PDB file of C-alpha atoms in Angstrom:
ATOM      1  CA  UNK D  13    -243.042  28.682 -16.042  1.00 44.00           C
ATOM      2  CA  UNK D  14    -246.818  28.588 -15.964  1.00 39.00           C
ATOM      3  CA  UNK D  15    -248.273  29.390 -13.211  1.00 36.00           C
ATOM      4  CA  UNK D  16    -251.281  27.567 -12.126  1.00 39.00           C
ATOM      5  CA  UNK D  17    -253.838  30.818 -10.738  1.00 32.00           C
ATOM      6  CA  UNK D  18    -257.012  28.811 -10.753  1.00 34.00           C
ATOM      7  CA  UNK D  19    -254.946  25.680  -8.871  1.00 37.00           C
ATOM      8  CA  UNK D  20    -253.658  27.611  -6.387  1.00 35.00           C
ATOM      9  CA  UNK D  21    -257.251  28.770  -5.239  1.00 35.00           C
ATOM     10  CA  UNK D  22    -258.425  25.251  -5.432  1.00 35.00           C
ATOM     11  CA  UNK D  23    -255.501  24.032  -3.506  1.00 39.00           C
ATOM     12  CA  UNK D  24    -255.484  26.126  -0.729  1.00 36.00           C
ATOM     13  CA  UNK D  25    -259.132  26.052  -0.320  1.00 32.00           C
ATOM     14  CA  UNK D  26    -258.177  21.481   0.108  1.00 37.00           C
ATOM     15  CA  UNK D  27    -255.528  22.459   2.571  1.00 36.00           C
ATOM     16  CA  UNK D  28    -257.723  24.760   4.783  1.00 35.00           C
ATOM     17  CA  UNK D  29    -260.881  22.483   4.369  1.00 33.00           C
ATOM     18  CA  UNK D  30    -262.127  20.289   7.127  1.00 32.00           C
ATOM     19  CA  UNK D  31    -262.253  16.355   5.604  1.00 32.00           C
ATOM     20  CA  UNK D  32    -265.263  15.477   4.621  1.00 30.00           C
ATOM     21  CA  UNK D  33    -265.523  11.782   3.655  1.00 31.00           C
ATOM     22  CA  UNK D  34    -262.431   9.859   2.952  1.00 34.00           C
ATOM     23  CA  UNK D  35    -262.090   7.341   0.550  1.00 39.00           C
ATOM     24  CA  UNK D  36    -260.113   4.227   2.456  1.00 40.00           C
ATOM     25  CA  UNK D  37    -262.335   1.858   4.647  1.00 39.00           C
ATOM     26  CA  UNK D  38    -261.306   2.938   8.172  1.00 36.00           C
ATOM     27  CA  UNK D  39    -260.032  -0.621   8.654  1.00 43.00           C
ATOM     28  CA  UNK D  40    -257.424  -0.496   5.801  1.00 60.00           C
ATOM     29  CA  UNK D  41    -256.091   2.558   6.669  1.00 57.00           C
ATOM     30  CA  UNK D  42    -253.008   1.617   9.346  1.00 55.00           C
ATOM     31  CA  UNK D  43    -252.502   3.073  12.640  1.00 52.00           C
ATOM     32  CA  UNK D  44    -249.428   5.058  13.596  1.00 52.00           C
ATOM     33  CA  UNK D  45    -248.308   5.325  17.018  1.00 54.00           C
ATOM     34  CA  UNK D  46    -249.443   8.750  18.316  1.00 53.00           C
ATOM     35  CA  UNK D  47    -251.727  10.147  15.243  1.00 50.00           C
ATOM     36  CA  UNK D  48    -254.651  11.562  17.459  1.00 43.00           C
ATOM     37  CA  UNK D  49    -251.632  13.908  18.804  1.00 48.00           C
ATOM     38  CA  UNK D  50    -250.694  15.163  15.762  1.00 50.00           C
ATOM     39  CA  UNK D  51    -252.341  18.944  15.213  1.00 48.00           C
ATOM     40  CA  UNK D  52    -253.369  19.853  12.499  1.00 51.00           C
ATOM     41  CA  UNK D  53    -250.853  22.476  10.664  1.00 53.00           C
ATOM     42  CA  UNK D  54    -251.451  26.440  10.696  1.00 48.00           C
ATOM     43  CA  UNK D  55    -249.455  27.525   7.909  1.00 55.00           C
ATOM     44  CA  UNK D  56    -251.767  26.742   4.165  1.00 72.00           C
ATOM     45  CA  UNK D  57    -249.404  28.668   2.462  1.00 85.00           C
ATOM     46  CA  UNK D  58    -246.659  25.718   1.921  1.00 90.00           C
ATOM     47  CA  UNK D  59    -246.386  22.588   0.230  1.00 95.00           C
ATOM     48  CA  UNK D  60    -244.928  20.271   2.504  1.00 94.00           C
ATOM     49  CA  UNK D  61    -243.258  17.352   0.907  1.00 96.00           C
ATOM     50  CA  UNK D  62    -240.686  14.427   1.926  1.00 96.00           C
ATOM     51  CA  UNK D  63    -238.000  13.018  -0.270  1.00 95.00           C
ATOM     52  CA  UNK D  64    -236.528  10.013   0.692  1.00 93.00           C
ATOM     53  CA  UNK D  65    -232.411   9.799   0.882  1.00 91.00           C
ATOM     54  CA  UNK D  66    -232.675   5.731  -0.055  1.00 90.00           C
ATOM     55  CA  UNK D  67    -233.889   6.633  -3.222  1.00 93.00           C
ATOM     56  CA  UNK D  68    -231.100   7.187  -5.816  1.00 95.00           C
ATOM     57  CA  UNK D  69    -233.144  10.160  -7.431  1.00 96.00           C
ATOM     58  CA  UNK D  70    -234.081  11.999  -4.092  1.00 96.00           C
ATOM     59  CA  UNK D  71    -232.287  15.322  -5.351  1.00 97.00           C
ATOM     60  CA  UNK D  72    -234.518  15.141  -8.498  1.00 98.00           C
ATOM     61  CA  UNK D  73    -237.608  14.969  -6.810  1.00 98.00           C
ATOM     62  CA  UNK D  74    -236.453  17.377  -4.590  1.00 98.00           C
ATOM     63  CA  UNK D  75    -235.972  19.648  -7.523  1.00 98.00           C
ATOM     64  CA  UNK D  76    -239.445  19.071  -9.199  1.00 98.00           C
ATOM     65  CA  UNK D  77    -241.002  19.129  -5.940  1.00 98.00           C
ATOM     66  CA  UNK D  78    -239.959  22.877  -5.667  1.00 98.00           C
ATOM     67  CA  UNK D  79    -240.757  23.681  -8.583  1.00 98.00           C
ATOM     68  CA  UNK D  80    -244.425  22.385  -8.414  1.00 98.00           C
ATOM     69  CA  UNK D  81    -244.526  24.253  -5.309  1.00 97.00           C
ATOM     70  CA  UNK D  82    -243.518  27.045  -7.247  1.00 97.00           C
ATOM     71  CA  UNK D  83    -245.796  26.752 -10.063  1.00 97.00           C
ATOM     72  CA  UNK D  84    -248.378  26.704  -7.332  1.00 95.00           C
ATOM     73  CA  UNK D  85    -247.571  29.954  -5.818  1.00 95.00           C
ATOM     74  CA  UNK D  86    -246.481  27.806  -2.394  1.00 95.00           C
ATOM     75  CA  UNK D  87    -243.526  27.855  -0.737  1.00 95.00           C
ATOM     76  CA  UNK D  88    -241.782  24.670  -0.369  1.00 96.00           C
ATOM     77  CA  UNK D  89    -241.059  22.982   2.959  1.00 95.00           C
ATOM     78  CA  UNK D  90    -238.880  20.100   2.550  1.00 96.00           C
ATOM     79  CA  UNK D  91    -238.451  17.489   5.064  1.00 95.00           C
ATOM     80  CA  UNK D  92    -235.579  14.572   4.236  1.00 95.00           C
ATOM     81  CA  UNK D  93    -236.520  11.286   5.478  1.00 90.00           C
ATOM     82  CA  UNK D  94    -233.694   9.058   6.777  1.00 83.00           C
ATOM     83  CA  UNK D  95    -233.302   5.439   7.538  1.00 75.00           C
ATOM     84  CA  UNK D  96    -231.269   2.407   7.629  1.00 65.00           C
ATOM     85  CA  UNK D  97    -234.026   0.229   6.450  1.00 63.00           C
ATOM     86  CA  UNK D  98    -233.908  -1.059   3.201  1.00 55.00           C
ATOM     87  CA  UNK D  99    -237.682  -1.189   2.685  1.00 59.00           C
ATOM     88  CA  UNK D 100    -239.899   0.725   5.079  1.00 60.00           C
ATOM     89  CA  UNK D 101    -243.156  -0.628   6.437  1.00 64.00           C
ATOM     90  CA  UNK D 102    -245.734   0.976   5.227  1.00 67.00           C
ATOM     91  CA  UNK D 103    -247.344   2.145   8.667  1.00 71.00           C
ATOM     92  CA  UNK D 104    -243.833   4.288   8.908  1.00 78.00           C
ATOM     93  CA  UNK D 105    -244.513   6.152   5.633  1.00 82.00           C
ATOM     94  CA  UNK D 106    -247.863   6.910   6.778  1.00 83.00           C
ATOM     95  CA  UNK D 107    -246.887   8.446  10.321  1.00 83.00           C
ATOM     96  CA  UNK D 108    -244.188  10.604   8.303  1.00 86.00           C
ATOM     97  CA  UNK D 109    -246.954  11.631   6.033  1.00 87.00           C
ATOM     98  CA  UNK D 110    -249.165  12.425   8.674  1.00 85.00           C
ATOM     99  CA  UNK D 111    -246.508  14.549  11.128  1.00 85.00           C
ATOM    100  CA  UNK D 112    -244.228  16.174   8.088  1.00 90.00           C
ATOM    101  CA  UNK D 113    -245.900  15.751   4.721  1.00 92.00           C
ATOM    102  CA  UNK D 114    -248.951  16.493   1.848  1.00 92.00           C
ATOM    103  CA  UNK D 115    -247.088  14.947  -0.423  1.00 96.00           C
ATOM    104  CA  UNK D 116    -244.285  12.330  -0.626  1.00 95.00           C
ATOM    105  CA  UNK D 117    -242.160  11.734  -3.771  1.00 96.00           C
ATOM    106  CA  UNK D 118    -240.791   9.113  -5.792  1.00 94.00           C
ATOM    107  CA  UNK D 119    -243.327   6.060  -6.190  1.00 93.00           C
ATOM    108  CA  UNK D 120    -243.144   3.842  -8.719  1.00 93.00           C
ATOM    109  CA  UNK D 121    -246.884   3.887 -10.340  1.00 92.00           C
ATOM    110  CA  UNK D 122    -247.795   0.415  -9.961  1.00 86.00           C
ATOM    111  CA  UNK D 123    -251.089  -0.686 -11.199  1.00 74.00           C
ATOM    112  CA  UNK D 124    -253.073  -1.792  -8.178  1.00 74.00           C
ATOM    113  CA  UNK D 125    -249.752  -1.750  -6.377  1.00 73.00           C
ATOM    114  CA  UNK D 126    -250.580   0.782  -3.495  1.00 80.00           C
ATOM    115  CA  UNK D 127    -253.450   0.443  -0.333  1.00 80.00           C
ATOM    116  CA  UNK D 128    -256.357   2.114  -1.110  1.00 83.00           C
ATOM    117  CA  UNK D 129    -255.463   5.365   1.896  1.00 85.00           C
ATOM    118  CA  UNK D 130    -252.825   6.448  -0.991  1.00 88.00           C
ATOM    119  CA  UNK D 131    -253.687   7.948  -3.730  1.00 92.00           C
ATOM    120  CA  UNK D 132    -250.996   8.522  -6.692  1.00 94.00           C
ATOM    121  CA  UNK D 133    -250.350  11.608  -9.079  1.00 96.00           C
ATOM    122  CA  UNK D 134    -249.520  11.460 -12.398  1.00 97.00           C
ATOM    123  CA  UNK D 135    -246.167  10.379 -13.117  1.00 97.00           C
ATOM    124  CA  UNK D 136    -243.623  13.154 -13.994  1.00 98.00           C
ATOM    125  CA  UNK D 137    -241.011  10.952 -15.202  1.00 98.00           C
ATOM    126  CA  UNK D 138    -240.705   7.625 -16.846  1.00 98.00           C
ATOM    127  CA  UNK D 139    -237.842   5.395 -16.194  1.00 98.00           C
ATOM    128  CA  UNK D 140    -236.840   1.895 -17.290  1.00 97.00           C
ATOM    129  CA  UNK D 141    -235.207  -1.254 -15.669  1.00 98.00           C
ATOM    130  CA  UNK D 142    -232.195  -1.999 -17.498  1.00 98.00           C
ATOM    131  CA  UNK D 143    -229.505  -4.566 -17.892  1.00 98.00           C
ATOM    132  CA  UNK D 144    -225.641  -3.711 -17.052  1.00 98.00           C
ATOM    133  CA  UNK D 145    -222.361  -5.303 -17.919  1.00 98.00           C
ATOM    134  CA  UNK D 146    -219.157  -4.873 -16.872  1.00 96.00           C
ATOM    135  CA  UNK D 147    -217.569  -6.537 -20.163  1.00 96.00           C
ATOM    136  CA  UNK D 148    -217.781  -4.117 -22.995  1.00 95.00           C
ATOM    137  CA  UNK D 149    -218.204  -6.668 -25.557  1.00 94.00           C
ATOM    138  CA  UNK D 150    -221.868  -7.594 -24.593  1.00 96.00           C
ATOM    139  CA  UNK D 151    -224.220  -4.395 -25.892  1.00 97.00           C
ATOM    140  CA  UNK D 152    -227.314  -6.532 -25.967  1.00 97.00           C
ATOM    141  CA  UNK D 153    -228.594  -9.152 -23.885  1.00 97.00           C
ATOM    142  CA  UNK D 154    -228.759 -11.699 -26.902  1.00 96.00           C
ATOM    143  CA  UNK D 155    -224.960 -11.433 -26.810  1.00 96.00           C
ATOM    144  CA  UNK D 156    -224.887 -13.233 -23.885  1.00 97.00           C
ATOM    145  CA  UNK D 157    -223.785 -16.858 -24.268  1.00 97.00           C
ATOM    146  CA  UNK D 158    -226.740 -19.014 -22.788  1.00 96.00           C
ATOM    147  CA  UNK D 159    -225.555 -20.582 -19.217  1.00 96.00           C
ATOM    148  CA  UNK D 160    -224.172 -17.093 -17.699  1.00 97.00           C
ATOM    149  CA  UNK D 161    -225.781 -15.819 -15.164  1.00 98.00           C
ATOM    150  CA  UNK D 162    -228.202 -12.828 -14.545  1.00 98.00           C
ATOM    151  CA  UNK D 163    -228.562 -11.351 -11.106  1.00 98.00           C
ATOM    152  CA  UNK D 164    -231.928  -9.221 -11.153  1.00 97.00           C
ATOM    153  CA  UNK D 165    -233.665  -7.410  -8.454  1.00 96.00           C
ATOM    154  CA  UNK D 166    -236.290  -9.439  -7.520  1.00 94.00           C
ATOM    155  CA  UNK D 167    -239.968  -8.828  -7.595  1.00 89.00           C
ATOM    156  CA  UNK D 168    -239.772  -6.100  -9.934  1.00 93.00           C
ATOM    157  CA  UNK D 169    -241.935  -6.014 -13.675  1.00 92.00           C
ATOM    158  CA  UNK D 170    -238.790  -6.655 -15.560  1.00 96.00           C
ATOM    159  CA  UNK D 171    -237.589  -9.630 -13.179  1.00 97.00           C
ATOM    160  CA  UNK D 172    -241.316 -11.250 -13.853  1.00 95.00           C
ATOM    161  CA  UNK D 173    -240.969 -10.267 -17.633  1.00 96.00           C
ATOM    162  CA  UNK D 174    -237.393 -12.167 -17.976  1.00 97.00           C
ATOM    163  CA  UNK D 175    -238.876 -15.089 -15.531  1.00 96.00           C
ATOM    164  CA  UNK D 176    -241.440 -15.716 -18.324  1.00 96.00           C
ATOM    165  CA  UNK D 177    -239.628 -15.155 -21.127  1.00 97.00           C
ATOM    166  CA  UNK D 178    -236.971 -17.609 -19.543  1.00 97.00           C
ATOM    167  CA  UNK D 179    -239.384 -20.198 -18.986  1.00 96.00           C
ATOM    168  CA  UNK D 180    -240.299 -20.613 -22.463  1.00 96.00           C
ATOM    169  CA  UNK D 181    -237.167 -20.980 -23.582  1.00 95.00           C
ATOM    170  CA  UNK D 182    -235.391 -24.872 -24.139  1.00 95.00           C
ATOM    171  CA  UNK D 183    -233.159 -25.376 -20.811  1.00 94.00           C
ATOM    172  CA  UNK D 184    -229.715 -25.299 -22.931  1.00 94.00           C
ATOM    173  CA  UNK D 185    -230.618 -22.269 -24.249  1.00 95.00           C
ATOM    174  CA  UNK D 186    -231.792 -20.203 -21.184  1.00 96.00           C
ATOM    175  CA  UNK D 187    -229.633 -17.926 -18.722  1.00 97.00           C
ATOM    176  CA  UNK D 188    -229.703 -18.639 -15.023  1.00 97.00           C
ATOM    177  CA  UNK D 189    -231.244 -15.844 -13.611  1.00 96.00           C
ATOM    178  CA  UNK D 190    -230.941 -15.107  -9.567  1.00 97.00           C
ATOM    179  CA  UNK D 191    -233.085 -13.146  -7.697  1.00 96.00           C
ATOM    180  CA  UNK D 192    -231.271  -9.929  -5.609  1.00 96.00           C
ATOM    181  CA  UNK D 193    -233.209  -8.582  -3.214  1.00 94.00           C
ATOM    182  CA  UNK D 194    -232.330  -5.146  -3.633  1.00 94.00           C
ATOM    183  CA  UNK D 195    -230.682  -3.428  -6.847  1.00 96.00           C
ATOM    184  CA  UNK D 196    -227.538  -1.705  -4.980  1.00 95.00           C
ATOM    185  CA  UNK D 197    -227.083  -6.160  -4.383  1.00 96.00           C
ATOM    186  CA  UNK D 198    -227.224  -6.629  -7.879  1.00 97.00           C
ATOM    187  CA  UNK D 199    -225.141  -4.407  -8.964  1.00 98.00           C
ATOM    188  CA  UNK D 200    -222.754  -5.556  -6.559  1.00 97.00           C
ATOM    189  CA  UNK D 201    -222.834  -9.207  -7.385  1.00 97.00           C
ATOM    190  CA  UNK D 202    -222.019  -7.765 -11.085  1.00 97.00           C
ATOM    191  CA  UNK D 203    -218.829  -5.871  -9.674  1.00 96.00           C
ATOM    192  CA  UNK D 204    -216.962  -8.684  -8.245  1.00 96.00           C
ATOM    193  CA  UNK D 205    -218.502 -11.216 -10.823  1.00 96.00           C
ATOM    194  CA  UNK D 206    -220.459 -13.358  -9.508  1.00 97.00           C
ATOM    195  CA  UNK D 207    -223.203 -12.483 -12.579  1.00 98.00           C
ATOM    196  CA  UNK D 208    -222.350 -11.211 -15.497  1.00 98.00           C
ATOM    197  CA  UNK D 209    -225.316  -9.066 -16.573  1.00 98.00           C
ATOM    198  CA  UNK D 210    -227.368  -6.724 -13.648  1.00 98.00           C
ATOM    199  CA  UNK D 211    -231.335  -6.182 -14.094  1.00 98.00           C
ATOM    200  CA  UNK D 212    -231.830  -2.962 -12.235  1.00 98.00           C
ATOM    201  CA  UNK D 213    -233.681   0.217 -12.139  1.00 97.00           C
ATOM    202  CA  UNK D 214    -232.013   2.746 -14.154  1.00 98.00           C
ATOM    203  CA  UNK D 215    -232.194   5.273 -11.565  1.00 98.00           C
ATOM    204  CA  UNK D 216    -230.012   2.829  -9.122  1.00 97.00           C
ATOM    205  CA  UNK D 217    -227.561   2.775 -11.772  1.00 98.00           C
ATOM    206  CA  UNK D 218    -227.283   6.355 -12.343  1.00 98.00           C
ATOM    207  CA  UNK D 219    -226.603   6.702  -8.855  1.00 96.00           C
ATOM    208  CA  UNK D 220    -224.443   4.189  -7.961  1.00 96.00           C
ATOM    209  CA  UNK D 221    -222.050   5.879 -10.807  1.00 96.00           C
ATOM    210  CA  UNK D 222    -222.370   9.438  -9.296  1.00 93.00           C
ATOM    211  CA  UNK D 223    -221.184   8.282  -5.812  1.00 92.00           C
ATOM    212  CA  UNK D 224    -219.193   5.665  -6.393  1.00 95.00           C
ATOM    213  CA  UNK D 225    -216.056   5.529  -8.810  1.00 95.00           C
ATOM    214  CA  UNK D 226    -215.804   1.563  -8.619  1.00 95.00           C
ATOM    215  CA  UNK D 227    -219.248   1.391 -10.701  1.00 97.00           C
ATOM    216  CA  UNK D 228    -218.246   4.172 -13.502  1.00 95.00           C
ATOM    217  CA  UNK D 229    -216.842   1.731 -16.424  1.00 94.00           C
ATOM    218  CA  UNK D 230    -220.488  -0.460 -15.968  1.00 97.00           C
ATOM    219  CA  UNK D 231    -222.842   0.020 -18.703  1.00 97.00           C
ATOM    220  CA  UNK D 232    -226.752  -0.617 -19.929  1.00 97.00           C
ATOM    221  CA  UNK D 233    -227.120  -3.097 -23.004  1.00 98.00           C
ATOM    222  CA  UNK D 234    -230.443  -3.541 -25.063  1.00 97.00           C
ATOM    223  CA  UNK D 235    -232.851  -5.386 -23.590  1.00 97.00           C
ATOM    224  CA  UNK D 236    -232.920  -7.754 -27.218  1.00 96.00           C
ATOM    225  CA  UNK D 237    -234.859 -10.212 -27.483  1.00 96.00           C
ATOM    226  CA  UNK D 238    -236.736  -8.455 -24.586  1.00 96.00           C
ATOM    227  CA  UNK D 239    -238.971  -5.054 -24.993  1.00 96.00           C
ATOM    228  CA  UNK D 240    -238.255  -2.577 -22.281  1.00 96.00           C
ATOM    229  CA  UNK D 241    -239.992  -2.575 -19.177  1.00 96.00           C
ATOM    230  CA  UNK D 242    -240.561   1.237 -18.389  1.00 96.00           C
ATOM    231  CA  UNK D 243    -242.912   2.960 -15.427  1.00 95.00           C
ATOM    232  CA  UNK D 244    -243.702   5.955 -14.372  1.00 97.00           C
ATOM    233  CA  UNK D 245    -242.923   7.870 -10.977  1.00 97.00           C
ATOM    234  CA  UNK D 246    -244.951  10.384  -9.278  1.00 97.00           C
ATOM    235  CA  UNK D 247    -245.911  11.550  -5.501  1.00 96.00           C
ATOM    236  CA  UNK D 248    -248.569   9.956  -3.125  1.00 94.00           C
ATOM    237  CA  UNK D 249    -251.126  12.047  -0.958  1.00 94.00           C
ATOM    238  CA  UNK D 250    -253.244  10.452   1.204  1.00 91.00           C
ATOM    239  CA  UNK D 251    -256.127   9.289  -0.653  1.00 89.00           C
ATOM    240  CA  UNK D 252    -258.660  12.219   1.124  1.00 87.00           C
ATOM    241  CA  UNK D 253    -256.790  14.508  -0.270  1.00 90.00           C
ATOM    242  CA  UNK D 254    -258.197  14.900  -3.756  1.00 93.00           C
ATOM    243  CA  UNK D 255    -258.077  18.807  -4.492  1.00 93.00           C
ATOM    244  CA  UNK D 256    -254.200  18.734  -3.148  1.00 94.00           C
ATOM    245  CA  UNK D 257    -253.724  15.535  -6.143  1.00 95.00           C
ATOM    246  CA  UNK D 258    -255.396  17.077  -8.853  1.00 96.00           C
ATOM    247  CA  UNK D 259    -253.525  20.725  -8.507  1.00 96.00           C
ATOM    248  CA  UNK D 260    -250.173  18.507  -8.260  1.00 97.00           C
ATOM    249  CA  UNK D 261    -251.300  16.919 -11.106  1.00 97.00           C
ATOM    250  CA  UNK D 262    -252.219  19.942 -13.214  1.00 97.00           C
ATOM    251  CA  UNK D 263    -248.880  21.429 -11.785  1.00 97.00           C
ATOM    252  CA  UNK D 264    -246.507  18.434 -13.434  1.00 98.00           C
ATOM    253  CA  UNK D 265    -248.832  18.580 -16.454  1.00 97.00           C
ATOM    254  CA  UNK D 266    -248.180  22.011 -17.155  1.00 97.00           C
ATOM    255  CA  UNK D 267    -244.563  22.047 -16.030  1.00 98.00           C
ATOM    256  CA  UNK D 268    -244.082  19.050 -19.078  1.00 97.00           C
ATOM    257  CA  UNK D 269    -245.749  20.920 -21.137  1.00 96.00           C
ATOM    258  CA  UNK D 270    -243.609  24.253 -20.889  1.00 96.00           C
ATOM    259  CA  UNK D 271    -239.909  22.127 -20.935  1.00 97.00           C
ATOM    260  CA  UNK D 272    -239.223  22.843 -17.178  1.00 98.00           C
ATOM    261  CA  UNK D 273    -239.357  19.545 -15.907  1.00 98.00           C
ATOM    262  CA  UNK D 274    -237.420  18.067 -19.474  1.00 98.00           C
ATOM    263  CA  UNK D 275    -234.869  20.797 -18.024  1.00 98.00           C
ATOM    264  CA  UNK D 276    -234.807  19.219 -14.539  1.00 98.00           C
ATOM    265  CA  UNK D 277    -234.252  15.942 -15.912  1.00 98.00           C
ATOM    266  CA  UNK D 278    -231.647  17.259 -18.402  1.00 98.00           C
ATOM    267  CA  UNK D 279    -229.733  19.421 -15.669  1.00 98.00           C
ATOM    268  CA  UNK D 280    -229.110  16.256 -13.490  1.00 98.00           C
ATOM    269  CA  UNK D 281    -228.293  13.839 -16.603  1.00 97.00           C
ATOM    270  CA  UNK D 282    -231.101  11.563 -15.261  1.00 98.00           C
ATOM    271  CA  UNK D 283    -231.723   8.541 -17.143  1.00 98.00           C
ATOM    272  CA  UNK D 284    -235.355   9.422 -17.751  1.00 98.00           C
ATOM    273  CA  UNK D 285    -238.043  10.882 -19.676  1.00 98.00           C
ATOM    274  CA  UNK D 286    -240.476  13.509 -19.145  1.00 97.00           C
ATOM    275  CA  UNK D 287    -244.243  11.310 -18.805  1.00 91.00           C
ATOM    276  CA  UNK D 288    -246.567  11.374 -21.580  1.00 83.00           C
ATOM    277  CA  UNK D 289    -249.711  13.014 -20.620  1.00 75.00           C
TER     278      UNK D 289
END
């Protein structure tokens, strides 16, 4: 593993450093109940980082996180966030952040998707949204007879994708395509067949079939006639934080560049690829 000397300095000299400027306009950065009593932390010798338990790949990132803490000559403090929410308001993410993280894994990297107090690394994996049948005759989506339906997780760049490539199509030859509002209800609606193909985020796939035997004999299908939709995922720091991003991000570079995080992904069976730089 490559270990990142001239990073290390740089990163603990960010994490003992008083802020200088920061980069958000005070007014979009939001408030969390209790911030002016959170200290500020004595120990610069870890990287503290959150993984989230709702997200199907939070062992990966756990994984890489250590590592990257590793590759920085840091320990690794890991702090699990739990919830019942489906999607958590942002002002919670940032009070966890403040109190119990530097750095907080598994973000999609959205273009112009994020408020300008979080500031993204580079990605160290790219994953795609797929589609998923149950019947093991349909290994593309053009095998799907026009008029069945599509259940796909709504909002997402593959959902807007199909949307448009829907509405150009002549109304007898289109599928009707319902929006899901999460993918774990997608994939559901798929299992007792009320769609017949799933758009969902690999990831959600690949866990649904570790933990849950009733999802095992669903499989992806080609995207045909549609390209694949693939981002990236990385961390967030707050967006003052710029030494702590770039020594992640020379961290995840090097780690692609020596196998280990190829290894990670290979170790786990993860439906993903290491990023391109």
């Amino acid at each position: 593993m490559v270990l990142l000397r001239l990073a290390v300095t740089v990163l603990v000299f960010a994490l003992a450093a008083p802020v200088v400027a920061q980069e958000a306009e005070f007014d979009d950065v939001p408030f969390a109940p209790g911030q002016w009593n959170i200290g500020r932390r004595l120990d610069e010798s870890q990287l503290r980082y959150c993984i989230d338990k709702r997200d199907p790949d939070w062992e990966v990132a756990g994984t890489i996180a250590d590592t990257i803490a590793a590759a920085l000559l840091l320990e690794p403090q890991r702090y699990v966030v739990e919830s019942e929410i489906v999607v958590e308001d942002i002002t919670k993410i940032y009070a966890v952040m403040l109190e119990h993280c530097d750095v907080y894994m598994g973000f999609k990297l959205i273009p112009e998707g994020y408020a300008s107090w979080i500031a993204l690394t580079r990605a160290y994996y790219d994953a795609q949204y797929v589609f998923v049948a149950s019947d093991p005759a349909l290994t593309a989506l053009a095998d799907l007879p026009p008029g069945r339906p599509i259940g796909a997780t709504v909002g997402t760049t593959a959902h807007l994708r199909l949307v448009s490539y829907l509405s150009a199509l002549p109304a007898d030859r289109r599928w009707p395509a319902y929006p899901m509002g999460t993918n774990d209800q997608a994939l559901a609606s798929l299992l007792n067949g009320s769609v017949d193909v799933a758009l969902v985020w690999a990831p959600s796939l690949w866990g649904k079939q570790h933990n849950d035997p009733a999802y095992a004999a669903l499989h992806s299908i080609a995207p045909d006639p549609l390209p694949p939709t693939t981002l990236g995922v990385g961390a967030v720091v707050l967006s003052d934080q710029k030494f702590l991003r770039n020594a992640i991000d020379e961290a995840i570079a090097a780690l692609a560049a020596d196998g280990t995080l190829a290894g990670i992904l290979e170790s786990f069976d993860f439906p993903a690829t290491v990023a391109a730089p």
